[in-house]
Short mmCIF file of C-alpha atoms and ligand atoms in Angstrom, two decimals:
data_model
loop_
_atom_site.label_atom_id
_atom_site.label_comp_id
_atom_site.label_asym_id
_atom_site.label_seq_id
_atom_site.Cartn_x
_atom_site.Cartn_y
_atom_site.Cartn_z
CA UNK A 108 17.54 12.54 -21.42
CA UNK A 109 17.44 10.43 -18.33
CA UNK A 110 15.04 11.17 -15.78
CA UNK A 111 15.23 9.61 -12.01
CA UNK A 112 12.80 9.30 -9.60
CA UNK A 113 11.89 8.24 -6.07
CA UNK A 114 9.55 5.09 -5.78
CA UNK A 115 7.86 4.98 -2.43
CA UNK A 116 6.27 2.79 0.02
CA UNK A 117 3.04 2.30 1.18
CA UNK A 118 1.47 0.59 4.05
CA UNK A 119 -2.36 -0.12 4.54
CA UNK A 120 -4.18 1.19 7.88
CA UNK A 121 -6.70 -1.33 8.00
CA UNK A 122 -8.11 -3.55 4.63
CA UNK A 123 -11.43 -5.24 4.56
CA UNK A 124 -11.51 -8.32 1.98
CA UNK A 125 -15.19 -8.61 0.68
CA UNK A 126 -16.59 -11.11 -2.15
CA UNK A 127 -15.08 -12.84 -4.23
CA UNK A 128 -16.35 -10.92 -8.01
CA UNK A 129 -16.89 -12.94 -11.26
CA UNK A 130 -13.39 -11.28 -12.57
CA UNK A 131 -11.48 -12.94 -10.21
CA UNK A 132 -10.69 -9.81 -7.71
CA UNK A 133 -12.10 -9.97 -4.37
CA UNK A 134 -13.79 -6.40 -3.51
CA UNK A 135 -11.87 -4.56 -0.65
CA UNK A 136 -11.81 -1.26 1.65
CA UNK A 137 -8.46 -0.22 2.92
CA UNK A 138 -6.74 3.32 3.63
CA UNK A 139 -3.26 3.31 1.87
CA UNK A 140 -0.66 5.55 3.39
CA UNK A 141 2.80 6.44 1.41
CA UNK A 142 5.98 6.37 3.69
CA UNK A 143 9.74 7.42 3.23
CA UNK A 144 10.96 4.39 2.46
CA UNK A 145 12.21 4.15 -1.02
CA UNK A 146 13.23 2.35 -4.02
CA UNK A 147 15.49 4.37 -7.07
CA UNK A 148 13.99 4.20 -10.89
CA UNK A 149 15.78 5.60 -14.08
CA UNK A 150 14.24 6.07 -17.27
CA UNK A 151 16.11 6.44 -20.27
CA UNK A 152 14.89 6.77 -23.99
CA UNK A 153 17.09 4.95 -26.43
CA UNK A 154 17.00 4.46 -30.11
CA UNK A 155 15.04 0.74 -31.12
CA UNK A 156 11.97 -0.09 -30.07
CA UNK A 157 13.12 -2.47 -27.14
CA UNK A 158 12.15 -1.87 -23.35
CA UNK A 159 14.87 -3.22 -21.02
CA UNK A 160 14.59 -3.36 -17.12
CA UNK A 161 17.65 -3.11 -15.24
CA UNK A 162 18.23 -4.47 -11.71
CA UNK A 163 20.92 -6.19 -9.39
CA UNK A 164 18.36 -7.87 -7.42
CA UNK A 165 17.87 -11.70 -8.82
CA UNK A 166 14.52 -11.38 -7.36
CA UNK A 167 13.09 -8.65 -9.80
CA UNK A 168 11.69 -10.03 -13.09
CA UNK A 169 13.84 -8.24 -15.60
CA UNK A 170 10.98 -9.85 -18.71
CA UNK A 171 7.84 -8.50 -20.00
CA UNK A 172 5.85 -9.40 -16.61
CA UNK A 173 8.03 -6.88 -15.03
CA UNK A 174 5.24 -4.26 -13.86
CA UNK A 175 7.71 -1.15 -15.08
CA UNK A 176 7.73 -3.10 -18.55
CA UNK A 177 3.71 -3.35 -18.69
CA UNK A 178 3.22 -0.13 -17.54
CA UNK A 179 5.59 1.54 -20.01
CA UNK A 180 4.28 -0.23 -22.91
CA UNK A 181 0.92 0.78 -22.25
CA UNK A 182 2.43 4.47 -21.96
CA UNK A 183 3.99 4.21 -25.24
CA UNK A 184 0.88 2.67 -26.90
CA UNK A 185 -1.11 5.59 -25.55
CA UNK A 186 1.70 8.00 -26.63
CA UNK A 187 1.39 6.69 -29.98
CA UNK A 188 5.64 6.72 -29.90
CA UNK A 189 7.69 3.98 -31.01
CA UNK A 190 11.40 3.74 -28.77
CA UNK A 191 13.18 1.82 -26.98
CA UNK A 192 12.98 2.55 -23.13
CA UNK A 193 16.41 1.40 -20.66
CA UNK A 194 14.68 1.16 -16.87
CA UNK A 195 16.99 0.89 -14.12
CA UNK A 196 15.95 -0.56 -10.75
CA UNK A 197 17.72 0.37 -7.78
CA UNK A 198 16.20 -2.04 -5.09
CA UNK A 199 15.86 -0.93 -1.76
CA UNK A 200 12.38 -2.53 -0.76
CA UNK A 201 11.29 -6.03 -0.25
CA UNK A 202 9.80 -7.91 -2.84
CA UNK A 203 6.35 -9.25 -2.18
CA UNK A 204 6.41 -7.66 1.09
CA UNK A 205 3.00 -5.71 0.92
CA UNK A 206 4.63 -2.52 0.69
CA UNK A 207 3.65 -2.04 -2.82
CA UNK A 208 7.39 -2.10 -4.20
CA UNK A 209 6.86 -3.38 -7.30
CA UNK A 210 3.44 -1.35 -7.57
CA UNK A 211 5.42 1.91 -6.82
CA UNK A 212 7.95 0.51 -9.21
CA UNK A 213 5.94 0.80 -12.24
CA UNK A 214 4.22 4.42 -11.11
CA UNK A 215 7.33 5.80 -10.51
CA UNK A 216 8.62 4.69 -14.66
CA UNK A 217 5.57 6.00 -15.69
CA UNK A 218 5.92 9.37 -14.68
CA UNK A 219 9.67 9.31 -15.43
CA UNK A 220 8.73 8.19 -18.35
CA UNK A 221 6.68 11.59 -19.44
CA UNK A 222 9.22 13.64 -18.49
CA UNK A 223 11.92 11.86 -20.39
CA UNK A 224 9.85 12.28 -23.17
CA UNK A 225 8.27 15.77 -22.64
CA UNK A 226 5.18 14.37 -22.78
CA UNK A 227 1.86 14.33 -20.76
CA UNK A 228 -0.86 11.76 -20.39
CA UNK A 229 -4.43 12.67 -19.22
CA UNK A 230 -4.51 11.95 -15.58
CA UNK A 231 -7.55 9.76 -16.15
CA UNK A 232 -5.29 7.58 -19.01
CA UNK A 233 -2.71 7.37 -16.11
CA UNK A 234 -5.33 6.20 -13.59
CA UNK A 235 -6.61 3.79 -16.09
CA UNK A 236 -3.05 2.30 -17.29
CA UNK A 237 -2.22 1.79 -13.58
CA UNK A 238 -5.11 -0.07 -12.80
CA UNK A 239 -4.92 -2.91 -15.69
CA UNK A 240 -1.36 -3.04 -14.48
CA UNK A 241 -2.14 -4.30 -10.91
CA UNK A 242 -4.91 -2.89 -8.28
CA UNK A 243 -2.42 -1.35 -5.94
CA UNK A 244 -0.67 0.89 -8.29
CA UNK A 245 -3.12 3.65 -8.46
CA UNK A 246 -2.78 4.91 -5.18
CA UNK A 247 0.97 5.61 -6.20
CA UNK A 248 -0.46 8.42 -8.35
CA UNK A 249 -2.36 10.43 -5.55
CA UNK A 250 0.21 9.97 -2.65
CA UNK A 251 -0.58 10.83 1.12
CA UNK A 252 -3.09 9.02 3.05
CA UNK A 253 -5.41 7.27 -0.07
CA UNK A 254 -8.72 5.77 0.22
CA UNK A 255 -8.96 2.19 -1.36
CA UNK A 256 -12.24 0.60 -2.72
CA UNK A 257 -13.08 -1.54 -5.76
CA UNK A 258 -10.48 -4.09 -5.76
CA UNK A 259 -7.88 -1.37 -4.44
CA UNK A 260 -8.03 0.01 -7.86
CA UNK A 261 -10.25 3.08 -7.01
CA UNK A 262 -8.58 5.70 -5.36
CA UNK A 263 -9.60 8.88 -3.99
CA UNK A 264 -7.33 11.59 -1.48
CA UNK A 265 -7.88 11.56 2.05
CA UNK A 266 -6.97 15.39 3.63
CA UNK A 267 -3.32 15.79 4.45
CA UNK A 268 -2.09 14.48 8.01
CA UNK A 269 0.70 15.18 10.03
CA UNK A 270 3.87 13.21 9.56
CA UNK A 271 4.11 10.43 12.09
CA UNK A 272 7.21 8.01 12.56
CA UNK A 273 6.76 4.34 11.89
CA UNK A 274 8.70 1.02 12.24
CA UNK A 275 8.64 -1.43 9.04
CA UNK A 276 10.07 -4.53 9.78
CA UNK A 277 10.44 -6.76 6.86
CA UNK A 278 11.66 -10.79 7.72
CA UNK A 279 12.63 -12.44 5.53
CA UNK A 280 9.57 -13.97 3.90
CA UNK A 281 7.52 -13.76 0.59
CA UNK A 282 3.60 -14.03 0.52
CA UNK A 283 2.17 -14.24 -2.42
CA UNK A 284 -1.04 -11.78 -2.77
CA UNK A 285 -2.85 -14.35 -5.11
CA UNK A 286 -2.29 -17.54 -3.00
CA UNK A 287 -3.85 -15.35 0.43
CA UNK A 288 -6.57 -14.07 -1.08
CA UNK A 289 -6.99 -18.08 -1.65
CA UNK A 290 -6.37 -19.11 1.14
CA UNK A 291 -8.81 -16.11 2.81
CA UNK A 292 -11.56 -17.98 0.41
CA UNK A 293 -10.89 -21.63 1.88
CA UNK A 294 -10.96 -20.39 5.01
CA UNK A 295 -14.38 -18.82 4.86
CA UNK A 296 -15.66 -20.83 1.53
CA UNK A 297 -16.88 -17.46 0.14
CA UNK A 298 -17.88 -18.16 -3.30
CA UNK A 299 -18.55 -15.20 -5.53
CA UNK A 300 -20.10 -13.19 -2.89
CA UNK A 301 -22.38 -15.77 -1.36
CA UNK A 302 -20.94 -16.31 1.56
CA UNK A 303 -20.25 -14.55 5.03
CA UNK A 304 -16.73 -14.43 6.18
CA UNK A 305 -17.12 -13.13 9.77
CA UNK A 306 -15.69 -10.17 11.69
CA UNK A 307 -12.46 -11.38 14.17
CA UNK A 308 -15.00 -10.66 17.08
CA UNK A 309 -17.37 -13.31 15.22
CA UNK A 310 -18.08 -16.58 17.41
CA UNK A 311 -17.56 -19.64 14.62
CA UNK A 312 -20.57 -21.32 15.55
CA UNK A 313 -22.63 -17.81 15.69
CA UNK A 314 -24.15 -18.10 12.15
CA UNK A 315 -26.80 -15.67 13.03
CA UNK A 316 -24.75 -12.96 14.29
CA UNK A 317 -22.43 -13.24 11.38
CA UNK A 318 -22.06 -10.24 8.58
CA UNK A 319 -22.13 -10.76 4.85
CA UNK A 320 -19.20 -9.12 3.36
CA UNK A 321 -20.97 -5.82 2.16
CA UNK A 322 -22.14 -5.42 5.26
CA UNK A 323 -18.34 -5.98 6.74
CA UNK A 324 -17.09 -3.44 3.80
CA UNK A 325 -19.87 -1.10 4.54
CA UNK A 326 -19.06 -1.06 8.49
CA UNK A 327 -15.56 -0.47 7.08
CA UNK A 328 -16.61 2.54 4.89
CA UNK A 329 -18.77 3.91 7.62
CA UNK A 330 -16.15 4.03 10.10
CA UNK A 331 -13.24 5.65 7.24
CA UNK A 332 -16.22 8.38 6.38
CA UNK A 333 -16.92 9.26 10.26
CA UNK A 334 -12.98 9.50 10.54
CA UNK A 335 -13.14 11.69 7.73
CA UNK A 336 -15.98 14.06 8.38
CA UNK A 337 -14.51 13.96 12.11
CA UNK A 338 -11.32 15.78 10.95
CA UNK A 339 -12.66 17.87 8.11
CA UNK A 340 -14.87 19.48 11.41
CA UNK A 341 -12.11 19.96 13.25
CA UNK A 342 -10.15 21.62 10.90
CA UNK A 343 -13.22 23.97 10.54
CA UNK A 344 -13.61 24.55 13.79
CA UNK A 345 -9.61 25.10 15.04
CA UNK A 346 -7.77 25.53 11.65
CA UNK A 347 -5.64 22.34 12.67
CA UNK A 348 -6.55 18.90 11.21
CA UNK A 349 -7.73 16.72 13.85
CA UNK A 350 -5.80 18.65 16.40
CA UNK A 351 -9.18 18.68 18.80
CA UNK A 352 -6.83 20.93 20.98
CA UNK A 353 -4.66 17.72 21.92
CA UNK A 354 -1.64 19.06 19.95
CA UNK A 355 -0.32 15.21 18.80
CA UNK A 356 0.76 14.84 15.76
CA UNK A 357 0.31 12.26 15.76
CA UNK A 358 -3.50 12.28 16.80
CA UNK A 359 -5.53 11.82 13.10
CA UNK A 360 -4.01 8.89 12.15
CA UNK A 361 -4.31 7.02 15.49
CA UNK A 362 -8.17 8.22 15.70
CA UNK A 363 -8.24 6.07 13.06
CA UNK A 364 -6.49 3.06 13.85
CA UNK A 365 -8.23 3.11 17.41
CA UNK A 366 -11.55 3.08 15.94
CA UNK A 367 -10.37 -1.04 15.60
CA UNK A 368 -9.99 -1.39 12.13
CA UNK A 369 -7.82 -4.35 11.35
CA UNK A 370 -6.00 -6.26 8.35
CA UNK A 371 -7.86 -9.53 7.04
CA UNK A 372 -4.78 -10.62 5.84
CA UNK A 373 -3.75 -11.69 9.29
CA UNK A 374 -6.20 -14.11 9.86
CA UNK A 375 -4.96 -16.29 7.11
CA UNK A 376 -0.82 -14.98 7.07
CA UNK A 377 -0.50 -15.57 11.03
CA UNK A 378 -1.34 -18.43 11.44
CA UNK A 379 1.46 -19.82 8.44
CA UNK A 380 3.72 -17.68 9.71
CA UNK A 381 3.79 -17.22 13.12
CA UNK A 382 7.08 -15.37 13.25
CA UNK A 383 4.88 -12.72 11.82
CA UNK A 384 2.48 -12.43 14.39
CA UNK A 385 5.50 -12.58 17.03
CA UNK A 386 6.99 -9.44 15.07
CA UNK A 387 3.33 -7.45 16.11
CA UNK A 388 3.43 -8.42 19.75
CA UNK A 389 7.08 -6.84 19.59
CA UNK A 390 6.12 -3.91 17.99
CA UNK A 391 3.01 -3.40 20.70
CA UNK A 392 5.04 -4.08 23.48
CA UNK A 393 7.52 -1.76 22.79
CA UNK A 394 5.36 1.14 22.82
CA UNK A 395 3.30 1.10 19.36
CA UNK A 396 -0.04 2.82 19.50
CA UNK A 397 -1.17 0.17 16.49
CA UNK A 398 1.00 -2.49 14.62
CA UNK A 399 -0.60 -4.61 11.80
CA UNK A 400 0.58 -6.23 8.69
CA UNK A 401 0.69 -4.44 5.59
CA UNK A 402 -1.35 -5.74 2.57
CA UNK A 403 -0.87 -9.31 2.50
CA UNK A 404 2.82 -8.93 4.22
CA UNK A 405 5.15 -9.99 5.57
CA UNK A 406 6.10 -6.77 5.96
CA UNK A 407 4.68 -5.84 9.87
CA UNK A 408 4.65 -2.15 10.69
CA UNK A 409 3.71 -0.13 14.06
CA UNK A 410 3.22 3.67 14.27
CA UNK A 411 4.86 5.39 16.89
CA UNK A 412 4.32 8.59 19.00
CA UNK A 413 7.97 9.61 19.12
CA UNK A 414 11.16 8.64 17.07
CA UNK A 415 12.88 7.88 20.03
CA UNK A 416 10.10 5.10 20.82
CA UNK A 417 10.08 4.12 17.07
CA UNK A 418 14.12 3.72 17.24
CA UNK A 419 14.15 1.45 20.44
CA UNK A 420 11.35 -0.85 18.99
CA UNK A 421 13.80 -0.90 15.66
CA UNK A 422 16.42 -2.11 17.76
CA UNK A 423 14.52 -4.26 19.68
CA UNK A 424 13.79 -6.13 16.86
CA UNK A 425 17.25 -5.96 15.11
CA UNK A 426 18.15 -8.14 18.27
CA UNK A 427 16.05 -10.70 17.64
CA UNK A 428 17.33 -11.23 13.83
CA UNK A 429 14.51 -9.08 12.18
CA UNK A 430 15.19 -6.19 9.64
CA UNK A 431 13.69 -3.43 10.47
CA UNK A 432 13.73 0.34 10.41
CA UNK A 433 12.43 3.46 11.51
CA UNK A 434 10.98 5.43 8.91
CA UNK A 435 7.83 8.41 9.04
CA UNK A 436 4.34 8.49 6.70
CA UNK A 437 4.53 11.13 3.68
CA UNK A 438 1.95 13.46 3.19
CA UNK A 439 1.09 14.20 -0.42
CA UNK A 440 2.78 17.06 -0.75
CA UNK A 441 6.18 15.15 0.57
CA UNK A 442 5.61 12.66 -1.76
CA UNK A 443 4.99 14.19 -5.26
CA UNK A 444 8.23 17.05 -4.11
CA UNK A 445 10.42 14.06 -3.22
CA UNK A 446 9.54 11.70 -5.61
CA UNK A 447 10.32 14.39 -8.33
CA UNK A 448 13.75 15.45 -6.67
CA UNK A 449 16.18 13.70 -8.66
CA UNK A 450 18.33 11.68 -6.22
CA UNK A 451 21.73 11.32 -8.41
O1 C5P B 642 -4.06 -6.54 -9.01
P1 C5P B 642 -2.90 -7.35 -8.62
O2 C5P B 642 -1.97 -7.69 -9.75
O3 C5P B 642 -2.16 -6.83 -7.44
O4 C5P B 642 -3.50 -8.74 -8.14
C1 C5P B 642 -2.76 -9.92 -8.06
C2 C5P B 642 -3.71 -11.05 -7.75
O5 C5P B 642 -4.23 -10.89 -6.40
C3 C5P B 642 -4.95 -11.11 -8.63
O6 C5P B 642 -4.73 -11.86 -9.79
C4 C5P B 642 -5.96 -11.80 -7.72
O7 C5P B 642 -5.72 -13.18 -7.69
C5 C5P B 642 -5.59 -11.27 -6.35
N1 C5P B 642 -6.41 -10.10 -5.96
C6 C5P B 642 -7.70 -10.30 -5.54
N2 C5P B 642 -8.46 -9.23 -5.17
C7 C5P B 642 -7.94 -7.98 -5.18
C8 C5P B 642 -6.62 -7.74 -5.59
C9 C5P B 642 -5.86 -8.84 -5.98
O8 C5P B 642 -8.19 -11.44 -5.50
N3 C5P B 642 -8.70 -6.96 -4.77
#
């Protein structure tokens, strides 16, 4: 039996990058939030013990390093099964465009996977699997607004939020996650923790007033939990999440983007690709109540308070020669009924 499934999107609402650890990952804070936007995966059992990805895009890695391969060869291992596994790949998304495509990708096989197979894997097996595959896969299995710690491995569910519309904007440009991170570390010489990149409100030559990155991922943390505790009260006290009588939908989200949290990445992706940062100033003047770069990019998003809004700043940019579309966030519960609605 062949078994289809959606593979969304995410974008990050702020991400703090902390030390650099002795593994090699750099310790970071961010809140991941799924959107519409989609990619197509089909799993198919076959006879053999082969696993074959399947995609039209040259871009995609159809070999082992292929995260749908890893992931579904860890699945079988686990399983205990021996069989050959067909994965199609019906690209939609950019690749490396901080969206978590490829991330989603491999989620999305996984689960198609169980239910080509009739089988079931411990949700703590799944989380685990996910996480040796790559640290932004894991959030694919919880859905909705995530919170991100560890090296984005750790995930844990934020409360469900209205739906607001967004913009993604994706030029045409790969970063590679790896080679920013670097890049993040030249810039600041953090070695293992032992240095202090600053805040962006950090004067260069202010060594005192600088923060050590625990302290910047703590401030991060403190801020996320406060947004958190904010809306739970709320919801106590009016039966609404984060309405506080205002009646936006779009209100909980934007509390937390106002409280100032910002993307790291953009110190060290704007200034090598300036198109980017020109992409943000679009998005802001055009009505955006925040616009940021997702992940590492170069995909550049803004949240909107109305599709109409949303639709001109699409436009807007479509003029100027950069893809880009209006989309909305997913809650959780829009993600784990759409993902599982086979789309033909
Ligand atoms: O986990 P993932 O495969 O996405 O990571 C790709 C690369 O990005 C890692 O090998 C590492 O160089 C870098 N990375 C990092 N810190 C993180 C996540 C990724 O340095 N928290």
């Amino acid at each position: 039996m062949s078994v289809t499934v959606r593979s969304f999107a995410k974008i990050n609402l702020g991400l703090r990058i902390g030390a650099l650890r002795p593994d090699g990952f750099h310790e970071l804070r961010t809140v991941y939030q799924t959107i519409a936007l989609h990619d197509v995966i089909r799993v198919q059992p076959t006879s053999g013990s082969r696993i074959e990805i399947r995609c039209a895009d040259p871009r995609v890695p159809t070999d082992e390093s292929n995260t749908c391969h890893r992931i579904v060869a860890r699945a079988l291992a686990v399983l205990k099964m021996r069989r050959g596994v067909v994965i199609e790949i019906e690209k939609h998304l950019p690749v490396k465009g901080g969206l978590g495509g490829a991330s989603g990708n491999a989620v999305a096989a996984l689960l198609a996977l169980e239910r080509a197979l009739k089988k079931t894997m411990p949700a703590s097996e799944r989380l685990r699997i996910a996480a040796e595959v790559g640290s932004d896969l894991p959030l694919f299995l919880i859905g909705g607004t995530v919170i991100g710690s560890g090296r984005g491995e750790e995930v844990y569910p934020a409360m469900e939020l209205p739906v607001i519309p967004c913009v993604i904007a994706t030029p045409d440009i790969g970063v590679s996650t790896p080679r920013a991170f670097a890049d993040w570390d030249a810039m600041y010489g953090v070695q293992n923790g032992t240095s202090d990149p600053p805040d962006a409100g950090d004067q260069p030559s202010s060594k005192l007033t600088r923060s050590t990155p625990s302290d910047r991922m703590l401030r991060f943390s403190h801020t996320v939990s406060a947004w958190l505790s904010g809306l739970s009260q709320n919801k106590i006290l009016s039966g609404v999440p984060g309405s506080r009588g205002r009646g936006r939908a779009e209100t909980p989200l934007l509390d937390l983007v106002r409280t100032g949290i910002e993307n790291d990445f953009e110190q060290v992706v704007f200034p090598q690709y300036p198109a980017l940062r020109q992409v943000k100033r679009v998005l802001e003047r055009a009505g955006a109540s925040y616009a940021s770069l997702s992940g590492s990019g170069s995909a550049v998003y803004g949240l909107f308070s109305s599709r109409k809004l949303a639709a001109a700043a699409a436009a807007k940019l479509r003029e100027q020669g950069v893809p880009a579309v209006v989309t909305t966030t997913l809650t959780r519960q829009q993600y784990w009924k759409k993902l599982l609605a086979s789309s033909g």
